[in-house]
């Protein structure tokens, strides 16, 4: 008590009246702090209401002045089998343009500006998401705007022509970028799910840019932009207020394309095929300047994993975190805290490897775990050998320390990402769109904690029985044949294949 109370009547450096007190002791004479507390557990849960027309309204309470609200539609490039490829890409670029109420994009932005708001639209293989972040007091205006943008877009000839130009420029830029990861992601999906569902191109092919017009867009919208395929999600607002706004602006509204039935909705289930897609390309001048990127050949090898609705999704997520990886620039090893397998076994041991990174893509009916690697064209054969070996070693022993590290890192990443309001919004919307409910973060953390080494071995063994999907970009003169890669990854009776005999 003497140490805390009398730490000698020295004043704070700022000249305050309180004596200098140890940080482990409360300040004398200061009232006890009273912290804000949630009224009940309901304050933490995601609430879902289904309207009469089938529209789902989901909300998550979060303290703060601003909110994020948006409409998610179960629509994307995977649903374009009966349509021209590239419609979703067009809709993404046309979002927040003129509508029945708003004469132009500028008018929409000025309306949002009054509430400190910003807007964005993102299209993926299975979802299109229209989102607005703004002051929560402007919720009525925001929902009215979202309803108009999704159901009453004008799609004028001028806007469609501008979109064509923007898409052509984006496609040119995609082929010129030093980072080929978006292009490789398209290629690996096309190889893994050839000509079906998530294997369909996410970007509009150049030859289709002139074929897509208002009639084509309306035909697609009439099939997929229906209330039963939509979720209105919000974070940072009261659920009752959001439901009230949804009833006001999204219930009983006839869309601009009419209420007639469109073509039958494509309900195809993803069919994993495996295979290889190769693009021979001169990468020698991809990045010029004082510090040019060296000429590289890029390889991505993948195997089918599982849907995010399956129980094995969590072990696959832990496995992906355990593999980790990144670029050679940061491959400092244990001294820099980089303990994932692709750092320790690949980048730290093979200085000529420019990149080795694991990715996990998961959808409602399938998934894909892949490794992207880059190296000099003369060392492609050895690079492929090293990556296939890492796939095989996934089925081997899993150390308790590395597993616990991967689980802790995954939980940490999950919780840190969910500190962001837009990320919570997307998580709420996607989960409710797929399952009509939402698993809370603590439930996911509990599932992650339960993953055992045997779970990792089980999912890897199941994965290795599939044909590989391979995407290769650059100088491919030394690339092993697809048959060699497939043979290297095929494990019989649990024994490791003879990699060196196959490749040498």
CSV table of C-alpha atoms in Angstrom, one decimal:
chain,number,residue,atom,x,y,z
A,1,UNK,CA,0.0,0.0,0.0
A,2,UNK,CA,2.9,2.3,0.7
A,3,UNK,CA,4.3,1.7,-2.7
A,4,UNK,CA,1.0,2.4,-4.5
A,5,UNK,CA,-0.3,5.2,-2.3
A,6,UNK,CA,2.8,7.1,-1.4
A,7,UNK,CA,4.9,6.5,-4.4
A,8,UNK,CA,6.2,9.8,-3.3
A,9,UNK,CA,4.2,12.7,-4.1
A,10,UNK,CA,5.8,13.3,-7.5
A,11,UNK,CA,3.4,14.9,-10.0
A,12,UNK,CA,2.8,13.5,-13.5
A,13,UNK,CA,5.1,15.0,-16.1
A,14,UNK,CA,2.0,16.8,-17.4
A,15,UNK,CA,1.6,18.6,-14.1
A,16,UNK,CA,-1.6,16.9,-13.0
A,17,UNK,CA,-2.8,16.8,-9.5
A,18,UNK,CA,-2.6,13.0,-9.0
A,19,UNK,CA,0.5,11.5,-7.5
A,20,UNK,CA,2.6,9.1,-9.6
A,21,UNK,CA,1.0,5.7,-9.1
A,22,UNK,CA,2.2,2.4,-10.3
A,23,UNK,CA,0.3,1.2,-13.4
A,24,UNK,CA,-0.7,-2.0,-11.5
A,25,UNK,CA,-2.7,0.0,-8.9
A,26,UNK,CA,-5.9,2.1,-9.4
A,27,UNK,CA,-5.7,5.8,-9.0
A,28,UNK,CA,-6.8,6.9,-5.5
A,29,UNK,CA,-10.1,8.8,-5.3
A,30,UNK,CA,-11.3,7.9,-8.8
A,31,UNK,CA,-14.8,6.3,-9.1
A,32,UNK,CA,-15.0,2.7,-10.2
A,33,UNK,CA,-15.4,2.4,-14.0
A,34,UNK,CA,-18.8,1.3,-15.3
A,35,UNK,CA,-18.6,-0.5,-18.6
A,36,UNK,CA,-21.4,-0.7,-21.2
A,37,UNK,CA,-23.0,-4.2,-21.3
A,38,UNK,CA,-25.2,-5.8,-23.9
A,39,UNK,CA,-28.8,-6.3,-22.7
A,40,UNK,CA,-28.8,-9.9,-23.6
A,41,UNK,CA,-27.1,-12.6,-25.6
A,42,UNK,CA,-29.4,-11.6,-28.6
A,43,UNK,CA,-27.2,-8.5,-29.1
A,44,UNK,CA,-24.4,-10.7,-30.4
A,45,UNK,CA,-26.5,-13.0,-32.6
A,46,UNK,CA,-27.4,-12.6,-36.2
A,47,UNK,CA,-31.1,-12.1,-36.7
A,48,UNK,CA,-32.9,-13.3,-39.9
A,49,UNK,CA,-36.4,-12.5,-41.0
A,50,UNK,CA,-38.0,-14.0,-44.2
A,51,UNK,CA,-40.5,-11.7,-46.0
A,52,UNK,CA,-43.6,-12.9,-47.8
A,53,UNK,CA,-41.9,-12.8,-51.2
A,54,UNK,CA,-39.0,-15.0,-50.0
A,55,UNK,CA,-36.4,-12.2,-49.5
A,56,UNK,CA,-34.2,-12.8,-46.4
A,57,UNK,CA,-33.3,-9.8,-44.1
A,58,UNK,CA,-30.3,-10.4,-41.9
A,59,UNK,CA,-28.7,-8.1,-39.4
A,60,UNK,CA,-25.9,-8.0,-36.9
A,61,UNK,CA,-25.8,-5.4,-34.2
A,62,UNK,CA,-22.6,-3.4,-33.8
A,63,UNK,CA,-22.0,-0.3,-31.8
A,64,UNK,CA,-21.0,2.8,-33.8
A,65,UNK,CA,-22.4,5.7,-35.9
A,66,UNK,CA,-21.9,4.0,-39.3
A,67,UNK,CA,-23.5,1.0,-40.8
A,68,UNK,CA,-22.9,-1.3,-43.8
A,69,UNK,CA,-25.9,-2.5,-45.7
A,70,UNK,CA,-26.2,-4.4,-49.0
A,71,UNK,CA,-28.0,-6.8,-51.2
A,72,UNK,CA,-26.4,-10.2,-52.0
A,73,UNK,CA,-27.7,-12.1,-55.0
A,74,UNK,CA,-27.2,-15.9,-55.6
A,75,UNK,CA,-25.9,-15.2,-59.1
A,76,UNK,CA,-22.5,-15.2,-60.7
A,77,UNK,CA,-20.4,-16.6,-63.6
A,78,UNK,CA,-21.2,-20.2,-62.6
A,79,UNK,CA,-24.8,-19.6,-63.6
A,80,UNK,CA,-24.0,-18.4,-67.2
A,81,UNK,CA,-24.1,-21.9,-68.8
A,82,UNK,CA,-27.3,-21.0,-70.7
A,83,UNK,CA,-26.2,-17.5,-71.4
A,84,UNK,CA,-23.4,-15.6,-72.9
A,85,UNK,CA,-20.3,-15.7,-70.7
A,86,UNK,CA,-19.5,-12.4,-69.1
A,87,UNK,CA,-22.9,-11.1,-68.0
A,88,UNK,CA,-21.9,-11.0,-64.3
A,89,UNK,CA,-18.8,-9.0,-65.3
A,90,UNK,CA,-21.1,-6.5,-67.1
A,91,UNK,CA,-23.5,-6.2,-64.2
A,92,UNK,CA,-20.6,-5.6,-61.8
A,93,UNK,CA,-19.4,-2.7,-63.9
A,94,UNK,CA,-22.9,-1.3,-64.5
A,95,UNK,CA,-23.8,-1.3,-60.8
A,96,UNK,CA,-24.8,2.1,-59.2
A,97,UNK,CA,-25.4,3.7,-62.6
A,98,UNK,CA,-28.6,5.5,-63.5
A,99,UNK,CA,-31.9,4.0,-62.2
A,100,UNK,CA,-35.6,4.9,-62.2
A,101,UNK,CA,-35.1,7.4,-59.4
A,102,UNK,CA,-31.5,8.5,-60.0
A,103,UNK,CA,-30.5,10.1,-63.3
A,104,UNK,CA,-26.8,9.2,-63.2
A,105,UNK,CA,-24.1,7.7,-61.1
A,106,UNK,CA,-23.1,11.3,-59.9
A,107,UNK,CA,-26.6,11.8,-58.5
A,108,UNK,CA,-26.3,8.5,-56.6
A,109,UNK,CA,-22.9,9.6,-55.2
A,110,UNK,CA,-24.3,13.0,-54.2
A,111,UNK,CA,-27.2,11.3,-52.4
A,112,UNK,CA,-24.8,9.1,-50.5
A,113,UNK,CA,-22.5,12.0,-49.7
A,114,UNK,CA,-25.2,13.6,-47.6
A,115,UNK,CA,-24.9,10.6,-45.3
A,116,UNK,CA,-21.1,10.2,-45.5
A,117,UNK,CA,-21.6,7.1,-47.6
A,118,UNK,CA,-19.7,5.1,-50.2
A,119,UNK,CA,-20.8,2.3,-52.5
A,120,UNK,CA,-19.3,-0.8,-54.2
A,121,UNK,CA,-20.3,-3.8,-56.2
A,122,UNK,CA,-18.4,-7.1,-56.4
A,123,UNK,CA,-19.2,-10.1,-58.6
A,124,UNK,CA,-17.7,-13.5,-57.9
A,125,UNK,CA,-18.3,-17.0,-59.3
A,126,UNK,CA,-21.4,-17.5,-57.1
A,127,UNK,CA,-22.5,-14.2,-55.7
A,128,UNK,CA,-23.1,-10.6,-56.7
A,129,UNK,CA,-22.9,-8.1,-53.9
A,130,UNK,CA,-24.1,-4.5,-53.8
A,131,UNK,CA,-23.0,-2.7,-50.7
A,132,UNK,CA,-23.2,0.8,-49.1
A,133,UNK,CA,-21.5,2.1,-46.0
A,134,UNK,CA,-23.1,5.2,-44.5
A,135,UNK,CA,-24.3,7.0,-41.4
A,136,UNK,CA,-26.9,4.7,-39.7
A,137,UNK,CA,-29.4,7.6,-39.6
A,138,UNK,CA,-29.6,7.4,-43.4
A,139,UNK,CA,-30.8,3.8,-43.5
A,140,UNK,CA,-34.1,4.6,-45.1
A,141,UNK,CA,-32.3,6.4,-48.0
A,142,UNK,CA,-29.7,3.6,-48.3
A,143,UNK,CA,-32.2,0.8,-48.6
A,144,UNK,CA,-34.3,2.8,-51.1
A,145,UNK,CA,-31.1,3.3,-53.2
A,146,UNK,CA,-30.1,-0.4,-53.0
A,147,UNK,CA,-33.6,-1.5,-54.1
A,148,UNK,CA,-33.5,0.9,-57.1
A,149,UNK,CA,-30.0,-0.1,-58.1
A,150,UNK,CA,-30.8,-3.9,-58.0
A,151,UNK,CA,-34.4,-3.9,-59.4
A,152,UNK,CA,-34.7,-0.7,-61.4
A,153,UNK,CA,-31.4,-0.1,-63.4
A,154,UNK,CA,-31.9,1.8,-66.6
A,155,UNK,CA,-29.0,0.1,-68.5
A,156,UNK,CA,-28.9,2.8,-71.1
A,157,UNK,CA,-27.1,2.3,-74.4
A,158,UNK,CA,-24.5,4.9,-73.4
A,159,UNK,CA,-23.8,3.1,-70.1
A,160,UNK,CA,-23.5,-0.3,-71.8
A,161,UNK,CA,-21.0,1.1,-74.3
A,162,UNK,CA,-18.9,2.6,-71.6
A,163,UNK,CA,-18.9,-0.7,-69.8
A,164,UNK,CA,-17.7,-2.5,-73.0
A,165,UNK,CA,-14.8,-0.1,-73.1
A,166,UNK,CA,-14.0,-0.5,-69.4
A,167,UNK,CA,-14.0,-4.4,-69.7
A,168,UNK,CA,-11.8,-4.4,-72.8
A,169,UNK,CA,-9.3,-2.2,-71.0
A,170,UNK,CA,-9.4,-4.5,-67.9
A,171,UNK,CA,-8.8,-7.6,-70.0
A,172,UNK,CA,-5.8,-5.9,-71.7
A,173,UNK,CA,-4.5,-4.9,-68.3
A,174,UNK,CA,-5.0,-8.4,-66.9
A,175,UNK,CA,-2.6,-9.8,-69.5
A,176,UNK,CA,0.0,-7.1,-68.9
A,177,UNK,CA,0.1,-7.2,-65.1
A,178,UNK,CA,3.4,-8.3,-63.5
A,179,UNK,CA,1.3,-10.3,-60.9
A,180,UNK,CA,-0.3,-13.2,-62.8
A,181,UNK,CA,-2.3,-14.5,-59.8
A,182,UNK,CA,-5.8,-13.5,-61.1
A,183,UNK,CA,-5.1,-15.0,-64.5
A,184,UNK,CA,-3.8,-18.2,-62.9
A,185,UNK,CA,-6.8,-18.5,-60.7
A,186,UNK,CA,-9.0,-18.4,-63.7
A,187,UNK,CA,-6.9,-21.0,-65.5
A,188,UNK,CA,-6.8,-23.4,-62.5
A,189,UNK,CA,-10.6,-23.2,-62.1
A,190,UNK,CA,-11.1,-23.9,-65.8
A,191,UNK,CA,-8.8,-26.9,-65.6
A,192,UNK,CA,-10.4,-28.3,-62.5
A,193,UNK,CA,-14.0,-27.9,-63.5
A,194,UNK,CA,-13.8,-27.9,-67.3
A,195,UNK,CA,-16.8,-26.2,-69.0
A,196,UNK,CA,-19.0,-26.3,-66.0
A,197,UNK,CA,-20.2,-24.2,-63.0
A,198,UNK,CA,-17.2,-22.6,-61.2
A,199,UNK,CA,-15.0,-23.5,-64.1
A,200,UNK,CA,-16.7,-20.9,-66.3
A,201,UNK,CA,-14.8,-17.7,-67.0
A,202,UNK,CA,-15.4,-15.0,-64.4
A,203,UNK,CA,-14.2,-12.3,-66.9
A,204,UNK,CA,-16.1,-11.5,-70.0
A,205,UNK,CA,-14.3,-12.9,-73.1
A,206,UNK,CA,-13.4,-10.2,-75.6
A,207,UNK,CA,-15.6,-11.8,-78.3
A,208,UNK,CA,-18.7,-11.4,-76.1
A,209,UNK,CA,-18.3,-7.7,-75.3
A,210,UNK,CA,-20.2,-6.6,-78.4
A,211,UNK,CA,-22.9,-9.3,-78.0
A,212,UNK,CA,-24.1,-8.4,-74.6
A,213,UNK,CA,-26.9,-5.7,-74.7
A,214,UNK,CA,-29.9,-4.7,-72.6
A,215,UNK,CA,-32.1,-7.5,-73.9
A,216,UNK,CA,-29.5,-10.1,-72.9
A,217,UNK,CA,-29.0,-8.5,-69.5
A,218,UNK,CA,-32.8,-8.4,-68.8
A,219,UNK,CA,-33.2,-12.0,-69.8
A,220,UNK,CA,-30.5,-13.0,-67.3
A,221,UNK,CA,-31.9,-10.7,-64.5
A,222,UNK,CA,-35.4,-12.0,-64.9
A,223,UNK,CA,-34.1,-15.5,-64.0
A,224,UNK,CA,-31.6,-14.8,-61.2
A,225,UNK,CA,-32.6,-11.5,-59.6
A,226,UNK,CA,-35.6,-12.9,-57.8
A,227,UNK,CA,-36.4,-12.2,-54.1
A,228,UNK,CA,-35.9,-15.9,-53.1
A,229,UNK,CA,-32.3,-15.6,-54.3
A,230,UNK,CA,-31.5,-12.4,-52.5
A,231,UNK,CA,-30.5,-11.4,-49.0
A,232,UNK,CA,-30.6,-7.8,-47.6
A,233,UNK,CA,-27.9,-7.8,-44.9
A,234,UNK,CA,-26.9,-5.0,-42.5
A,235,UNK,CA,-24.4,-4.5,-39.8
A,236,UNK,CA,-24.6,-1.6,-37.3
A,237,UNK,CA,-28.4,-1.2,-37.4
A,238,UNK,CA,-31.5,-2.3,-35.5
A,239,UNK,CA,-33.1,-5.4,-37.1
A,240,UNK,CA,-36.7,-4.1,-36.8
A,241,UNK,CA,-35.7,-0.9,-38.7
A,242,UNK,CA,-34.0,-2.8,-41.5
A,243,UNK,CA,-37.1,-5.1,-41.8
A,244,UNK,CA,-39.3,-2.1,-42.0
A,245,UNK,CA,-37.2,-0.5,-44.8
A,246,UNK,CA,-37.1,-3.9,-46.6
A,247,UNK,CA,-40.9,-4.1,-46.6
A,248,UNK,CA,-41.2,-0.5,-47.7
A,249,UNK,CA,-38.8,-0.7,-50.7
A,250,UNK,CA,-38.3,-4.4,-51.6
A,251,UNK,CA,-41.7,-6.0,-51.1
A,252,UNK,CA,-44.1,-6.0,-54.0
A,253,UNK,CA,-41.8,-4.0,-56.3
A,254,UNK,CA,-42.0,-5.0,-59.9
A,255,UNK,CA,-38.5,-4.9,-61.5
A,256,UNK,CA,-37.8,-3.0,-64.7
A,257,UNK,CA,-37.5,-6.3,-66.7
A,258,UNK,CA,-41.0,-7.3,-65.7
A,259,UNK,CA,-42.4,-10.0,-63.4
A,260,UNK,CA,-42.6,-12.7,-66.1
A,261,UNK,CA,-40.6,-15.9,-65.6
A,262,UNK,CA,-37.2,-16.0,-67.2
A,263,UNK,CA,-35.3,-19.1,-68.3
A,264,UNK,CA,-35.0,-22.0,-65.9
A,265,UNK,CA,-32.4,-21.4,-63.2
A,266,UNK,CA,-29.2,-23.4,-63.6
A,267,UNK,CA,-29.0,-25.7,-60.6
A,268,UNK,CA,-26.0,-27.8,-61.9
A,269,UNK,CA,-23.7,-29.3,-59.3
A,270,UNK,CA,-20.0,-28.7,-59.9
A,271,UNK,CA,-18.3,-31.6,-61.7
A,272,UNK,CA,-14.6,-31.9,-60.9
A,273,UNK,CA,-12.7,-33.0,-64.0
A,274,UNK,CA,-9.0,-32.2,-63.4
A,275,UNK,CA,-6.7,-31.5,-66.3
A,276,UNK,CA,-4.2,-29.0,-67.5
A,277,UNK,CA,-4.3,-25.5,-69.1
A,278,UNK,CA,-1.1,-24.1,-70.6
A,279,UNK,CA,-0.5,-20.6,-71.9
A,280,UNK,CA,2.9,-20.1,-73.6
A,281,UNK,CA,3.8,-16.4,-73.0
A,282,UNK,CA,6.9,-14.3,-73.2
A,283,UNK,CA,7.4,-13.0,-69.6
A,284,UNK,CA,10.8,-11.5,-70.2
A,285,UNK,CA,9.6,-7.9,-70.4
A,286,UNK,CA,6.6,-8.1,-68.0
A,287,UNK,CA,8.1,-5.5,-65.7
A,288,UNK,CA,10.7,-3.1,-67.0
A,289,UNK,CA,12.4,-0.3,-65.1
A,290,UNK,CA,15.3,0.2,-62.7
A,291,UNK,CA,14.3,-2.9,-60.6
A,292,UNK,CA,12.6,-5.2,-63.1
A,293,UNK,CA,11.0,-8.5,-62.1
A,294,UNK,CA,13.1,-11.4,-63.6
A,295,UNK,CA,11.5,-13.6,-66.2
A,296,UNK,CA,9.5,-16.3,-64.4
A,297,UNK,CA,7.3,-19.3,-65.2
A,298,UNK,CA,4.3,-19.7,-63.1
A,299,UNK,CA,2.7,-23.0,-62.1
A,300,UNK,CA,-0.4,-23.6,-60.1
A,301,UNK,CA,-1.3,-27.2,-59.0
A,302,UNK,CA,-4.6,-27.9,-57.3
A,303,UNK,CA,-6.8,-30.8,-56.0
A,304,UNK,CA,-10.5,-30.9,-55.2
A,305,UNK,CA,-11.2,-30.2,-51.5
A,306,UNK,CA,-14.7,-29.7,-50.2
A,307,UNK,CA,-17.7,-27.4,-50.0
A,308,UNK,CA,-17.9,-24.8,-47.2
A,309,UNK,CA,-21.1,-26.6,-46.1
A,310,UNK,CA,-19.2,-29.8,-45.2
A,311,UNK,CA,-17.7,-30.7,-41.9
A,312,UNK,CA,-14.3,-31.1,-43.6
A,313,UNK,CA,-14.2,-27.5,-44.5
A,314,UNK,CA,-12.5,-26.5,-41.2
A,315,UNK,CA,-9.7,-29.1,-41.4
A,316,UNK,CA,-9.0,-27.9,-45.0
A,317,UNK,CA,-8.9,-24.3,-43.8
A,318,UNK,CA,-6.4,-25.4,-41.1
A,319,UNK,CA,-4.3,-27.3,-43.7
A,320,UNK,CA,-4.2,-24.3,-45.9
A,321,UNK,CA,-2.9,-22.2,-43.0
A,322,UNK,CA,-0.4,-24.8,-42.2
A,323,UNK,CA,1.0,-24.7,-45.7
A,324,UNK,CA,1.0,-20.9,-45.8
A,325,UNK,CA,3.9,-19.6,-47.9
A,326,UNK,CA,4.4,-16.3,-49.8
A,327,UNK,CA,7.1,-14.6,-51.8
A,328,UNK,CA,10.8,-15.1,-51.5
A,329,UNK,CA,11.4,-11.5,-50.5
A,330,UNK,CA,10.0,-12.3,-47.0
A,331,UNK,CA,11.5,-15.8,-46.7
A,332,UNK,CA,13.5,-15.1,-43.6
A,333,UNK,CA,12.6,-18.3,-41.9
A,334,UNK,CA,12.2,-18.9,-38.2
A,335,UNK,CA,14.0,-15.6,-37.3
A,336,UNK,CA,11.2,-13.7,-39.0
A,337,UNK,CA,8.4,-15.8,-37.5
A,338,UNK,CA,7.6,-17.6,-40.8
A,339,UNK,CA,7.0,-21.2,-39.8
A,340,UNK,CA,4.6,-22.4,-42.4
A,341,UNK,CA,5.6,-25.5,-44.5
A,342,UNK,CA,6.1,-23.7,-47.8
A,343,UNK,CA,8.5,-21.2,-46.1
A,344,UNK,CA,10.4,-23.8,-44.2
A,345,UNK,CA,10.5,-26.7,-46.8
A,346,UNK,CA,10.5,-24.7,-50.0
A,347,UNK,CA,11.5,-21.0,-49.9
A,348,UNK,CA,14.2,-21.3,-47.3
A,349,UNK,CA,15.8,-24.4,-48.9
A,350,UNK,CA,15.5,-23.4,-52.6
A,351,UNK,CA,16.7,-19.8,-53.0
A,352,UNK,CA,15.8,-19.8,-56.7
A,353,UNK,CA,12.1,-20.2,-55.9
A,354,UNK,CA,10.5,-16.7,-56.3
A,355,UNK,CA,7.1,-17.6,-54.8
A,356,UNK,CA,5.3,-20.6,-53.2
A,357,UNK,CA,1.8,-19.9,-51.8
A,358,UNK,CA,-1.1,-22.0,-50.8
A,359,UNK,CA,-4.7,-21.0,-51.7
A,360,UNK,CA,-8.1,-22.5,-50.7
A,361,UNK,CA,-11.2,-21.7,-52.8
A,362,UNK,CA,-14.5,-23.1,-51.4
A,363,UNK,CA,-18.0,-23.0,-52.8
A,364,UNK,CA,-21.5,-24.3,-52.0
A,365,UNK,CA,-20.8,-27.7,-53.7
A,366,UNK,CA,-17.1,-28.1,-54.1
A,367,UNK,CA,-13.7,-26.6,-53.3
A,368,UNK,CA,-10.1,-26.4,-54.6
A,369,UNK,CA,-6.8,-26.4,-52.6
A,370,UNK,CA,-3.9,-25.2,-54.8
A,371,UNK,CA,-0.3,-24.1,-54.6
A,372,UNK,CA,1.1,-21.3,-56.8
A,373,UNK,CA,4.9,-21.4,-57.5
A,374,UNK,CA,7.2,-19.2,-59.6
A,375,UNK,CA,10.8,-19.8,-60.8
A,376,UNK,CA,13.1,-19.3,-63.7
A,377,UNK,CA,12.0,-21.2,-66.8
A,378,UNK,CA,15.1,-23.4,-66.7
A,379,UNK,CA,14.1,-24.7,-63.3
A,380,UNK,CA,10.4,-25.5,-64.0
A,381,UNK,CA,10.9,-29.3,-63.8
A,382,UNK,CA,12.5,-29.1,-60.4
A,383,UNK,CA,9.9,-26.6,-59.2
A,384,UNK,CA,7.0,-28.9,-60.1
A,385,UNK,CA,8.8,-31.8,-58.4
A,386,UNK,CA,9.1,-29.8,-55.2
A,387,UNK,CA,5.5,-28.7,-55.2
A,388,UNK,CA,4.1,-32.2,-55.8
A,389,UNK,CA,6.3,-33.5,-53.0
A,390,UNK,CA,4.7,-31.0,-50.6
A,391,UNK,CA,1.2,-32.3,-51.6
A,392,UNK,CA,2.3,-35.8,-50.8
A,393,UNK,CA,3.9,-34.8,-47.5
A,394,UNK,CA,0.6,-33.3,-46.4
A,395,UNK,CA,-0.6,-36.9,-45.9
A,396,UNK,CA,2.4,-37.7,-43.6
A,397,UNK,CA,2.9,-36.9,-40.0
A,398,UNK,CA,1.5,-33.6,-38.6
A,399,UNK,CA,3.4,-32.2,-35.7
A,400,UNK,CA,1.4,-31.0,-32.7
A,401,UNK,CA,3.3,-27.8,-32.5
A,402,UNK,CA,2.8,-26.9,-36.2
A,403,UNK,CA,-0.9,-27.9,-36.0
A,404,UNK,CA,-1.5,-25.7,-32.9
A,405,UNK,CA,0.3,-22.8,-34.5
A,406,UNK,CA,-1.8,-23.1,-37.7
A,407,UNK,CA,-5.0,-23.3,-35.6
A,408,UNK,CA,-4.0,-20.3,-33.5
A,409,UNK,CA,-3.1,-18.3,-36.6
A,410,UNK,CA,-6.4,-19.2,-38.3
A,411,UNK,CA,-8.4,-18.1,-35.3
A,412,UNK,CA,-6.4,-14.9,-35.0
A,413,UNK,CA,-6.9,-14.1,-38.7
A,414,UNK,CA,-10.7,-14.8,-38.4
A,415,UNK,CA,-11.1,-12.6,-35.4
A,416,UNK,CA,-9.0,-9.7,-36.7
A,417,UNK,CA,-10.8,-9.8,-40.0
A,418,UNK,CA,-14.2,-9.6,-38.2
A,419,UNK,CA,-13.2,-6.4,-36.5
A,420,UNK,CA,-14.0,-4.7,-39.8
A,421,UNK,CA,-17.7,-3.8,-40.3
A,422,UNK,CA,-17.7,-4.5,-44.1
A,423,UNK,CA,-16.1,-7.9,-43.5
A,424,UNK,CA,-18.8,-8.8,-40.9
A,425,UNK,CA,-21.5,-7.6,-43.5
A,426,UNK,CA,-20.1,-9.9,-46.2
A,427,UNK,CA,-19.8,-12.8,-43.7
A,428,UNK,CA,-23.4,-12.4,-42.6
A,429,UNK,CA,-24.7,-12.0,-46.1
A,430,UNK,CA,-22.8,-15.0,-47.6
A,431,UNK,CA,-23.7,-17.4,-44.7
A,432,UNK,CA,-27.4,-16.5,-44.7
A,433,UNK,CA,-27.5,-16.7,-48.5
A,434,UNK,CA,-26.1,-20.2,-48.4
A,435,UNK,CA,-27.6,-21.7,-45.2
A,436,UNK,CA,-30.3,-19.2,-43.9
A,437,UNK,CA,-28.3,-18.8,-40.7
A,438,UNK,CA,-24.9,-17.8,-39.5
A,439,UNK,CA,-22.3,-19.5,-37.4
A,440,UNK,CA,-20.8,-17.0,-34.9
A,441,UNK,CA,-17.1,-16.5,-34.6
A,442,UNK,CA,-16.8,-18.3,-31.3
A,443,UNK,CA,-18.5,-21.3,-32.8
A,444,UNK,CA,-16.0,-21.4,-35.7
A,445,UNK,CA,-13.1,-21.0,-33.2
A,446,UNK,CA,-14.5,-24.0,-31.2
A,447,UNK,CA,-14.6,-26.1,-34.4
A,448,UNK,CA,-11.0,-25.0,-35.3
A,449,UNK,CA,-9.8,-26.0,-31.8
A,450,UNK,CA,-11.2,-29.5,-32.3
A,451,UNK,CA,-9.2,-30.3,-35.5
A,452,UNK,CA,-6.8,-33.2,-34.8
A,453,UNK,CA,-3.8,-34.5,-36.8
A,454,UNK,CA,-6.0,-37.5,-37.9
A,455,UNK,CA,-8.5,-35.0,-39.4
A,456,UNK,CA,-5.7,-33.5,-41.6
A,457,UNK,CA,-4.5,-36.9,-42.7
A,458,UNK,CA,-8.0,-38.0,-43.5
A,459,UNK,CA,-8.9,-35.0,-45.7
A,460,UNK,CA,-5.5,-35.1,-47.5
A,461,UNK,CA,-5.8,-38.8,-48.3
A,462,UNK,CA,-9.3,-38.2,-49.7
A,463,UNK,CA,-7.9,-35.3,-51.8
A,464,UNK,CA,-5.0,-37.2,-53.2
A,465,UNK,CA,-7.2,-39.7,-54.9
A,466,UNK,CA,-8.4,-37.1,-57.4
A,467,UNK,CA,-6.8,-36.1,-60.6
A,468,UNK,CA,-4.8,-32.9,-60.3
A,469,UNK,CA,-5.7,-29.6,-62.0
A,470,UNK,CA,-2.7,-27.7,-63.4
A,471,UNK,CA,-2.3,-24.2,-64.7
A,472,UNK,CA,1.0,-23.1,-66.4
A,473,UNK,CA,1.9,-19.7,-67.7
A,474,UNK,CA,5.2,-18.5,-69.3
A,475,UNK,CA,8.0,-20.4,-70.9
A,476,UNK,CA,6.9,-24.0,-70.6
A,477,UNK,CA,9.7,-25.8,-72.6
A,478,UNK,CA,10.8,-27.8,-69.5
A,479,UNK,CA,7.3,-28.4,-68.0
A,480,UNK,CA,6.7,-32.1,-67.2
A,481,UNK,CA,3.8,-33.8,-69.0
A,482,UNK,CA,0.4,-33.9,-67.2
A,483,UNK,CA,0.7,-37.7,-67.0
A,484,UNK,CA,3.9,-37.3,-65.0
A,485,UNK,CA,2.4,-34.8,-62.6
A,486,UNK,CA,-0.7,-37.0,-62.2
A,487,UNK,CA,1.5,-40.1,-61.6
A,488,UNK,CA,3.6,-38.2,-59.0
A,489,UNK,CA,0.5,-37.3,-57.0
A,490,UNK,CA,-1.2,-40.6,-57.1
A,491,UNK,CA,-0.7,-42.5,-53.9
A,492,UNK,CA,-1.5,-46.2,-53.7
A,493,UNK,CA,-1.9,-48.1,-50.4
A,494,UNK,CA,-0.8,-44.9,-48.6
A,495,UNK,CA,2.7,-45.2,-50.0
A,496,UNK,CA,4.5,-42.1,-51.3
A,497,UNK,CA,5.1,-42.2,-55.1
A,498,UNK,CA,8.7,-42.3,-56.5
A,499,UNK,CA,9.0,-38.7,-57.4
A,500,UNK,CA,12.6,-38.7,-58.5
A,501,UNK,CA,12.2,-41.7,-60.8
A,502,UNK,CA,9.2,-40.0,-62.5
A,503,UNK,CA,10.8,-36.7,-63.1
A,504,UNK,CA,14.4,-37.7,-63.9
